[in-house]
Short mmCIF file of C-alpha atoms in Angstrom, two decimals:
data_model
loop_
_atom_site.label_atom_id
_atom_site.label_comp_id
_atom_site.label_asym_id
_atom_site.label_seq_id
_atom_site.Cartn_x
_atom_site.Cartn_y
_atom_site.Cartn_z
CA UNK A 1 56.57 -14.94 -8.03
CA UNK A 2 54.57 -13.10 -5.00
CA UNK A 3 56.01 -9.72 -4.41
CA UNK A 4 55.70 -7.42 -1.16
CA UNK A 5 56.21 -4.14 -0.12
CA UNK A 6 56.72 -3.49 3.31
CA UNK A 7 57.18 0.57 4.87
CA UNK A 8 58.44 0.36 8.15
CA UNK A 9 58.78 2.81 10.35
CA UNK A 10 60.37 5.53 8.13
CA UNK A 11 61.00 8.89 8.94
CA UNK A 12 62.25 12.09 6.66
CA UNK A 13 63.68 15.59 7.73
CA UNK A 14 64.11 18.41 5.45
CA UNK A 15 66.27 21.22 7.69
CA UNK A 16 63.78 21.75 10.85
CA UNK A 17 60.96 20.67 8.88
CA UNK A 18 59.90 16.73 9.98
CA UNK A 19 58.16 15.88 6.47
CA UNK A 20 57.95 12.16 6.83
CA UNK A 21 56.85 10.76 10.78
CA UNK A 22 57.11 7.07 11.39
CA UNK A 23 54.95 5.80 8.17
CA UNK A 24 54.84 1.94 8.19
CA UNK A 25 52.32 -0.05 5.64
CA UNK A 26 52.10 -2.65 3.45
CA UNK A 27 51.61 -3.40 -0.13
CA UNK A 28 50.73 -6.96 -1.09
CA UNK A 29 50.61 -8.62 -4.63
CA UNK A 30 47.89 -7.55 -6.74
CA UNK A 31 46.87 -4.77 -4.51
CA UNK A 32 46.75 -1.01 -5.31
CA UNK A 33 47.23 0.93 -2.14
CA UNK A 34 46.49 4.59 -2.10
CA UNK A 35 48.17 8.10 -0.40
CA UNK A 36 45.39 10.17 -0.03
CA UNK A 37 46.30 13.45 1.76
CA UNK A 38 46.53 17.05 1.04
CA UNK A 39 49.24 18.99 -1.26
CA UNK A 40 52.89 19.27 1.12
CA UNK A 41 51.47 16.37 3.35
CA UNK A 42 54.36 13.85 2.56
CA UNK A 43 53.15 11.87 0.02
CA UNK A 44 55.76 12.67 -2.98
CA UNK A 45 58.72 12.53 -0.23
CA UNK A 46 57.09 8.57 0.64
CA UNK A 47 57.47 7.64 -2.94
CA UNK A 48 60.97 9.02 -3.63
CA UNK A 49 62.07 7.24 -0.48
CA UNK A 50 60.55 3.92 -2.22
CA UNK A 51 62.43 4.41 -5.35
CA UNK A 52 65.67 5.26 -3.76
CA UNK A 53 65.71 9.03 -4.49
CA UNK A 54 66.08 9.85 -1.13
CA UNK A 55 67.24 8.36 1.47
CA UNK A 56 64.95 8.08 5.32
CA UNK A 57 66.75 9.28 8.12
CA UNK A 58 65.11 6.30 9.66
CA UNK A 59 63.10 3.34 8.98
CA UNK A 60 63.35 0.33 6.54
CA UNK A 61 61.53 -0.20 2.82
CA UNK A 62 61.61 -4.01 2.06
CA UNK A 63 60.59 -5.03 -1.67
CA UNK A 64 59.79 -9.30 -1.44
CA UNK A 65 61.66 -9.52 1.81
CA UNK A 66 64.81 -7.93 0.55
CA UNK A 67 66.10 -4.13 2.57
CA UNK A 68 66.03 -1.89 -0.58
CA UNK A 69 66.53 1.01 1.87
CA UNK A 70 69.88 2.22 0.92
CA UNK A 71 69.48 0.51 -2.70
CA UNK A 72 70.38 2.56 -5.73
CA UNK A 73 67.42 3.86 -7.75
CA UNK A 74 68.84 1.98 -11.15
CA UNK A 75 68.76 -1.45 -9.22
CA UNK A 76 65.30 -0.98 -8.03
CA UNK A 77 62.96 -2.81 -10.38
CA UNK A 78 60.86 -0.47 -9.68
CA UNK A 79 58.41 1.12 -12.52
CA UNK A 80 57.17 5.19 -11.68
CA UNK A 81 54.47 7.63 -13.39
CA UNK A 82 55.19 10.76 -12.43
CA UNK A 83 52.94 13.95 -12.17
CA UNK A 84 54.97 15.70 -15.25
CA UNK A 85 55.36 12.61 -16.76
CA UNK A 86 58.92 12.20 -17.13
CA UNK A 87 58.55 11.81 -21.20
CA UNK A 88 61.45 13.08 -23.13
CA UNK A 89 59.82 16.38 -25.98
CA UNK A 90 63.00 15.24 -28.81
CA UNK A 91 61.53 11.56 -28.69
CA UNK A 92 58.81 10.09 -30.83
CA UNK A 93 56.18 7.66 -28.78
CA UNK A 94 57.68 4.71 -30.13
CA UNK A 95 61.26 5.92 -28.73
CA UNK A 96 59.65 6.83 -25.25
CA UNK A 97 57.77 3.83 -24.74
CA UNK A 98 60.92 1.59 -25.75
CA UNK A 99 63.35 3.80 -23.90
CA UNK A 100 63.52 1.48 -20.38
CA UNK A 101 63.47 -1.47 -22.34
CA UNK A 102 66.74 -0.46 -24.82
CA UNK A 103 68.34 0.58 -21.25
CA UNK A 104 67.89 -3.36 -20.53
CA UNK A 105 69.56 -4.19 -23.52
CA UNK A 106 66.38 -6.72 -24.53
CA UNK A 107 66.49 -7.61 -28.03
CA UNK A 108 64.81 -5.55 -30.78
CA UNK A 109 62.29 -7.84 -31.69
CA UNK A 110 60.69 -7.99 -28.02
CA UNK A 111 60.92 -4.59 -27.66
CA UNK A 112 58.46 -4.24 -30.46
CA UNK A 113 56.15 -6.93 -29.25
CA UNK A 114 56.05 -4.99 -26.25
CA UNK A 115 55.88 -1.46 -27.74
CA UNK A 116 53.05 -2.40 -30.10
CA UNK A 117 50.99 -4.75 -27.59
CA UNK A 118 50.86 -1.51 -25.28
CA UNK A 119 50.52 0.97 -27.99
CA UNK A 120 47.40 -1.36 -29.37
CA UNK A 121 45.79 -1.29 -25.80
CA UNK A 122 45.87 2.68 -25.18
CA UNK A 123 44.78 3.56 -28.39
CA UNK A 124 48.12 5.05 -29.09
CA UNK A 125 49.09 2.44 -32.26
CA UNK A 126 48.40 5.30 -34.49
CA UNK A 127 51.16 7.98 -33.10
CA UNK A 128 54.21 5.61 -32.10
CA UNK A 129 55.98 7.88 -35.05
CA UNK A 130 54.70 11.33 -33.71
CA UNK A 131 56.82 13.10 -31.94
CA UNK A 132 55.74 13.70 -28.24
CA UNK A 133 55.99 17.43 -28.02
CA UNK A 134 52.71 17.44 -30.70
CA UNK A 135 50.41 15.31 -28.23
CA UNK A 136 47.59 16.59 -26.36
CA UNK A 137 48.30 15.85 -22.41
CA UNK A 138 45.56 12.82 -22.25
CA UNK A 139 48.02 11.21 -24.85
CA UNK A 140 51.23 12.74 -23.10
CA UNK A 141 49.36 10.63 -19.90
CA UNK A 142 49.32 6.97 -21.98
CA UNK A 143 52.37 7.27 -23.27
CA UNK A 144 53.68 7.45 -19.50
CA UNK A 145 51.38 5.02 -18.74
CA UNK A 146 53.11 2.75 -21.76
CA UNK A 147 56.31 3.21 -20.33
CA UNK A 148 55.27 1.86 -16.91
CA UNK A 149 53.29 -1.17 -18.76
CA UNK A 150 55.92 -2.58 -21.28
CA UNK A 151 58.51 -3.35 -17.89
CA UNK A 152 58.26 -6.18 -16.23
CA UNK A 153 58.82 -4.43 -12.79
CA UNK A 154 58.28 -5.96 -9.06
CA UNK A 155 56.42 -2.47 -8.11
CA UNK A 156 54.45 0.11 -9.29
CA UNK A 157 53.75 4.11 -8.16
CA UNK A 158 51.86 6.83 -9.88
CA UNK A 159 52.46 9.96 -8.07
CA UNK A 160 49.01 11.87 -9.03
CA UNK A 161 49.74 11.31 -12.48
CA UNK A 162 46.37 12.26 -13.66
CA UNK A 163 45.72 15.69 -11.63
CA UNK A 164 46.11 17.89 -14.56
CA UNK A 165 43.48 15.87 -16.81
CA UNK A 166 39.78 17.03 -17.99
CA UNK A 167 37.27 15.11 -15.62
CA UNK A 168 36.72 12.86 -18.70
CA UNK A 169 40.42 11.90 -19.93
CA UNK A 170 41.12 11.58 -15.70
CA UNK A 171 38.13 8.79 -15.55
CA UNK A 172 39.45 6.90 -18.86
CA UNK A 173 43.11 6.81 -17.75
CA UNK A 174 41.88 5.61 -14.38
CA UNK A 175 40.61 2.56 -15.86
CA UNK A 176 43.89 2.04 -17.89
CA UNK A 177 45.98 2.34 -14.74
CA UNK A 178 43.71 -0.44 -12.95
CA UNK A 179 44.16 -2.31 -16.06
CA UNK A 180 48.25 -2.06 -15.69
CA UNK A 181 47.43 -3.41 -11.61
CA UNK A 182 45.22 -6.31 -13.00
CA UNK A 183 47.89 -7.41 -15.76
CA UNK A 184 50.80 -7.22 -13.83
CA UNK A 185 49.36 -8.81 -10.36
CA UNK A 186 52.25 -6.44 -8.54
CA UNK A 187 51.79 -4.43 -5.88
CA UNK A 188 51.31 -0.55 -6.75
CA UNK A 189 51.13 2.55 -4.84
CA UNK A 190 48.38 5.73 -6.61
CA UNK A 191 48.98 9.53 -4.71
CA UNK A 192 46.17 11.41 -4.74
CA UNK A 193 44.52 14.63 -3.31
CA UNK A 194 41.22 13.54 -4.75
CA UNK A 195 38.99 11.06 -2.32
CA UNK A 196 36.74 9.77 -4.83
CA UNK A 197 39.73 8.87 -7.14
CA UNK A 198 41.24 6.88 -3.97
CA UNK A 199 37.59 5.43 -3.59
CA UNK A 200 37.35 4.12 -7.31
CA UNK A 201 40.68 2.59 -7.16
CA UNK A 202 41.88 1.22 -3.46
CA UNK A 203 42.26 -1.84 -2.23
CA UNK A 204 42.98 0.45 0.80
CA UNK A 205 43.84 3.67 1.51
CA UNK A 206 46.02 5.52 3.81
CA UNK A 207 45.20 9.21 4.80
CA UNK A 208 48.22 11.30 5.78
CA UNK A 209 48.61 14.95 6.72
CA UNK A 210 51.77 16.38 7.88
CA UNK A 211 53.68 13.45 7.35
CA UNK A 212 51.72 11.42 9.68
CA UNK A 213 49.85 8.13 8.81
CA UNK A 214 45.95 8.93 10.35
CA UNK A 215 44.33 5.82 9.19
CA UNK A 216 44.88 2.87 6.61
CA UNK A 217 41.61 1.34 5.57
CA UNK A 218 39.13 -0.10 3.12
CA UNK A 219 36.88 2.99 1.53
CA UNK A 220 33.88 1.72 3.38
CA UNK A 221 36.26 1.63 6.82
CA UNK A 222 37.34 4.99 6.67
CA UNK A 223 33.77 6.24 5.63
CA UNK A 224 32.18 4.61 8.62
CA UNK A 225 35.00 4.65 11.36
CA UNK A 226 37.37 7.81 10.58
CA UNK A 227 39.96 7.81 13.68
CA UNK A 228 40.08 11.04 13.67
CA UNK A 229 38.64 14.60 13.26
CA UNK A 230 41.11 15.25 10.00
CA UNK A 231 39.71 12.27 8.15
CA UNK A 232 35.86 12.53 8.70
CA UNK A 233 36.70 16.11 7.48
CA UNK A 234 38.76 15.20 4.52
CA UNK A 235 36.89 12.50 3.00
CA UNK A 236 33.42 14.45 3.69
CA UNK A 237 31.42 16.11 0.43
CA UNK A 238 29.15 18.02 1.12
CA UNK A 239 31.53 19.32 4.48
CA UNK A 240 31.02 17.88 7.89
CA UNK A 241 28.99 19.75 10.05
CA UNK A 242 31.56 20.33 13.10
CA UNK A 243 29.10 21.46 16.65
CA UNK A 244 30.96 21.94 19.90
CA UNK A 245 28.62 20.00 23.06
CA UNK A 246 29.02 19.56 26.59
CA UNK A 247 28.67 17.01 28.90
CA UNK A 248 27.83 16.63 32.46
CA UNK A 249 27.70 13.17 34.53
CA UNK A 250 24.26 13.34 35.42
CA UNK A 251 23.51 9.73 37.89
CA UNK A 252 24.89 7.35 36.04
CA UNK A 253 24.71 8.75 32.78
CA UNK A 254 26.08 11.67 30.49
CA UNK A 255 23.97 14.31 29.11
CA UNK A 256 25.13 16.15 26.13
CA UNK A 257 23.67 20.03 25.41
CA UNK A 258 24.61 22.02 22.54
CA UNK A 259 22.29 25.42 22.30
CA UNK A 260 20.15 23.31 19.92
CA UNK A 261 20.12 19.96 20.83
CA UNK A 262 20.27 18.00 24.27
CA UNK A 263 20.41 13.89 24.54
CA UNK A 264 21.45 11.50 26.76
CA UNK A 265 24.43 8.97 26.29
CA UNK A 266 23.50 5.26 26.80
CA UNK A 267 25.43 3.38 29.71
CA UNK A 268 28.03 1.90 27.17
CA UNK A 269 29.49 5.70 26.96
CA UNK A 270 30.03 6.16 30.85
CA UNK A 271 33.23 3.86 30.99
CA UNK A 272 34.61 6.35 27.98
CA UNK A 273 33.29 9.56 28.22
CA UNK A 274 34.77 9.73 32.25
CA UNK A 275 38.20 9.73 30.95
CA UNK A 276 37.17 13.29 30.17
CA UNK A 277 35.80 14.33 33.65
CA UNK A 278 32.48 14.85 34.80
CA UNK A 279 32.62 17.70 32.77
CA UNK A 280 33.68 18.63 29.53
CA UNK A 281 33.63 19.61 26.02
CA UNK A 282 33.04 17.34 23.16
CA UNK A 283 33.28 17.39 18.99
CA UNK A 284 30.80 16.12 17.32
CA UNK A 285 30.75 15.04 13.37
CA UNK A 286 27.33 14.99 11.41
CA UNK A 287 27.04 14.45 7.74
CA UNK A 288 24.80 16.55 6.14
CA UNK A 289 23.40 13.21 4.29
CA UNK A 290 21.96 11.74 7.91
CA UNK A 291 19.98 14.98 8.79
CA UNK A 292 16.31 13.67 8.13
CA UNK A 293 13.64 16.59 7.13
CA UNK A 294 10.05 16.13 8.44
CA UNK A 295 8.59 14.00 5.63
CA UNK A 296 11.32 11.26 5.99
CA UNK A 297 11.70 10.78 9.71
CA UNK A 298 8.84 7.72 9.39
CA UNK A 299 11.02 6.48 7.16
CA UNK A 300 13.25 6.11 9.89
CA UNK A 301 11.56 3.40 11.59
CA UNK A 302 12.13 2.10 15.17
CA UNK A 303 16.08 3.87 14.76
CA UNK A 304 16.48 5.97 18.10
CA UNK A 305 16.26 10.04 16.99
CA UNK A 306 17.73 13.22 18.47
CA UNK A 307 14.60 15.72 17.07
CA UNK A 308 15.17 19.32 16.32
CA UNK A 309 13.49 22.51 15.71
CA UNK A 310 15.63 24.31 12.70
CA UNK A 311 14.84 27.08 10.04
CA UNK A 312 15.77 27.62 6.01
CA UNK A 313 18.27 29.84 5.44
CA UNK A 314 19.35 28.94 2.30
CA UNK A 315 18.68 26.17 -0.14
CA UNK A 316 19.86 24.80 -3.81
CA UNK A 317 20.26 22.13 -5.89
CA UNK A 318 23.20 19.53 -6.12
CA UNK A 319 23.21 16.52 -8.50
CA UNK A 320 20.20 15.28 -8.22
CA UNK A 321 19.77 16.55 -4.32
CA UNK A 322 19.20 19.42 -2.21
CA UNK A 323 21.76 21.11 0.23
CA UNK A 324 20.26 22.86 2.76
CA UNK A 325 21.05 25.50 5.51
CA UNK A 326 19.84 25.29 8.53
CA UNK A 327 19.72 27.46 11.70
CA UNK A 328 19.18 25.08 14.54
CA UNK A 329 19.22 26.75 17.66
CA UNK A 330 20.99 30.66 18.45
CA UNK A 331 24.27 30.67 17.68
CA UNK A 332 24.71 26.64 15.17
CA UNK A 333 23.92 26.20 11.61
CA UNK A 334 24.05 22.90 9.44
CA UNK A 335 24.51 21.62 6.26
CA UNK A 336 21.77 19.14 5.24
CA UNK A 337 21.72 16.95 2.07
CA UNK A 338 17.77 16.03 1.36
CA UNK A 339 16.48 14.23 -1.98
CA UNK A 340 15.49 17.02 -4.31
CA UNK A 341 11.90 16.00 -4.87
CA UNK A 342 10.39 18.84 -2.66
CA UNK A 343 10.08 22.51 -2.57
CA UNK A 344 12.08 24.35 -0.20
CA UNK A 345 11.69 28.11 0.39
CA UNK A 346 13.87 30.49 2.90
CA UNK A 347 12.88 31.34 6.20
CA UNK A 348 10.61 27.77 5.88
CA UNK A 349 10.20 26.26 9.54
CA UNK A 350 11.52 22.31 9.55
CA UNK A 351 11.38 19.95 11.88
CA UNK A 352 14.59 17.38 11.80
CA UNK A 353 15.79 14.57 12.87
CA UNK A 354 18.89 12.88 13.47
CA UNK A 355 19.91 8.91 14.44
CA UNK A 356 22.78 9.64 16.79
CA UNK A 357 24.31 6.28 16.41
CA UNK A 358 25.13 8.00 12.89
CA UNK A 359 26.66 10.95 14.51
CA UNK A 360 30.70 10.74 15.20
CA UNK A 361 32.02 12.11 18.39
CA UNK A 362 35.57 13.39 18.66
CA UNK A 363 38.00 13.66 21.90
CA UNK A 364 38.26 17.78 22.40
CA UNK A 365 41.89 17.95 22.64
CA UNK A 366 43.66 14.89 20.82
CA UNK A 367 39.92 14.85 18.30
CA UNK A 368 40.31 10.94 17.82
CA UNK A 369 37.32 9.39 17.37
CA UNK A 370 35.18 8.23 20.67
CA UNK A 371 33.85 4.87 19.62
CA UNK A 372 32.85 2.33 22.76
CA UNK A 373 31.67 -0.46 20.12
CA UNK A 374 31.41 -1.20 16.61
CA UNK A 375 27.73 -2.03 17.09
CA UNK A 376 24.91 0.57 17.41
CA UNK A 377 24.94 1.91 20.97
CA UNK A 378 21.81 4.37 21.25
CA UNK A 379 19.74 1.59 19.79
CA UNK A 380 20.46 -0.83 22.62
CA UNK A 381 19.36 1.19 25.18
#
């Protein structure tokens, strides 16, 4: 049977605080969708709304077509990791694991079909008789996990269940929570703070901060098209580089100047960019991974360039690559991100280039993103 979840339009306030603004998305079968936003942004408040924990002040949560909105909790079939894990310290694994099952009243021999067929796939076969208050937290994490994989549930929701993991435990119980998604072809929500968590595990993702929905997207959409300011920020490691321009309607055409760069926009930007007046400030977004030193920029080939004068300020080593600070004119500096296959040294002249198709530019009061076509612009013209 295909099961749905459908957020619409649901709202939650705490006192004068607004936590939860008008969030609407939707979950289909075999899909994990994840909440990617910063700690107190709303994402918790979302899920407890889902399960029936609380109830929105407005809006409507349909699970396969049915209102669940003012549902109780119990009736939900609805399975939930939690970020403390919910396990119960006087239980062994085998009683924890079994626990929703026995609340079912299912008979005692599937109950241990189940118990054992999970315990066999976590690795966790060996400790069903151990009580839980003697496992380490990786093993605390699967037996949660087991508990969410033995019930046959219409929906499932991890809220950041795997924050307080070591990097290598976090990337092993990622793969078992995928594996829960690919058995049970349900839909399931993952909460994260983490953006290459939500990257390794999405179908799509929706940012939020302050209980507001900024964009729902594929990884690869957000990366290339953020809608706004917050999410280039968010989702960008090493951090965006964030320079304040101007532009003047010079002819026919805008001009951009910063006090280190100065380009002209192709014709496709006059219809946008005169919604802000002949004059005015704009935001603009560049990566520190599309700043091009010297000995790449014929690399570049026939891409159109915005060329700069910079100097070294300071320069180290990252993974592999090579972050680099740069003064570029009086008053900016950047963050560049070069292969780390040459010598850098402070105070070193560069000259750099950037492809300004590659460079996002940001509305200076409402800092949504200024896109006038999907295509490449400066290249056209």
């Amino acid at each position: 049977m295909m099961s749905k979840l459908e957020v619409q339009n649901i709202s939650k306030r705490y006192d004068n605080k607004l936590a939860v603004h008008d969030v609407s998305f939707t979950v289909n079968d075999d899909e994990l969708f994840v909440l990617l936003g910063p700690s107190d942004s709303g994402k918790t408040t979302i899920l407890r709304m889902i399960c029936g924990f609380e109830d929105p002040d407005t809006g409507n949560i349909l699970l396969d077509g049915e209102d669940i909105t003012l549902k109780e909790s119990a009736v939900r079939n609805i399975a939930v990791v939690f970020q403390d894990y919910g396990i119960n310290p006087t239980m062994t694994v085998y009683e924890n694991i079994a626990q929703g099952l026995r609340f079912r009243r299912l008979p005692k021999a599937e109950i241990e079909l189940r118990v054992h067929m999970v315990a066999e796939m976590l690795g966790l076969k060996e400790k069903l008789s151990r009580a839980t208050r003697n496992l380490s937290g990786g093993e605390l994490q699967r037996v949660a996990i087991g508990r969410v994989m033995v019930k046959d549930a219409d929906l499932y929701l991890f809220d950041e269940p795997i924050s307080q993991l070591d990097p290598s435990t976090r990337r092993r119980t990622r793969q078992e929570i995928l594996m829960v998604q690919r058995i049970k072809k349900k839909p399931g929500i993952f909460i994260t703070q983490d953006h290459y968590e939500a990257f390794s595990m999405a179908n799509h993702i929706g940012v939020i901060s302050e209980g507001r929905i900024q964009q729902i997207g594929t990884p690869d959409e957000l990366i290339q098209t953020p809608a706004n300011l917050f999410v280039a920020r968010f989702l960008a490691d090493p951090p965006l580089n964030i320079v304040e321009g101007y532009i003047q309607l010079v002819g026919t055409r805008y001009q951009l100047r910063t006090d280190s760069l100065s380009m002209s926009f192709p014709p496709q930007w006059t219809p946008l960019l005169s919604r802000l007046g002949p004059q005015s400030k704009i935001i603009m977004g560049i990566r520190p991974n599309i700043i091009v030193p010297e000995w790449g920029i014929n690399g570049m080939g026939p891409a159109p360039r915005v060329m700069m004068r910079a100097q070294v300020i300071h320069s180290g080593p990252l993974m592999g690559r090579r972050t680099v600070i740069l003064r570029v004119g009086q008053h900016t500096e950047l963050l560049a991100e070069f292969k780390d296959n040459v010598t850098i040294h402070n105070g070193q002249p560069l000259t750099i280039a950037i492809n300004p198709d590659q460079i996002f530019f940001f509305h200076p009061r409402s800092e949504e993103l200024l896109n006038p076509t999907a295509q490449s612009v400066f290249s056209l013209h």
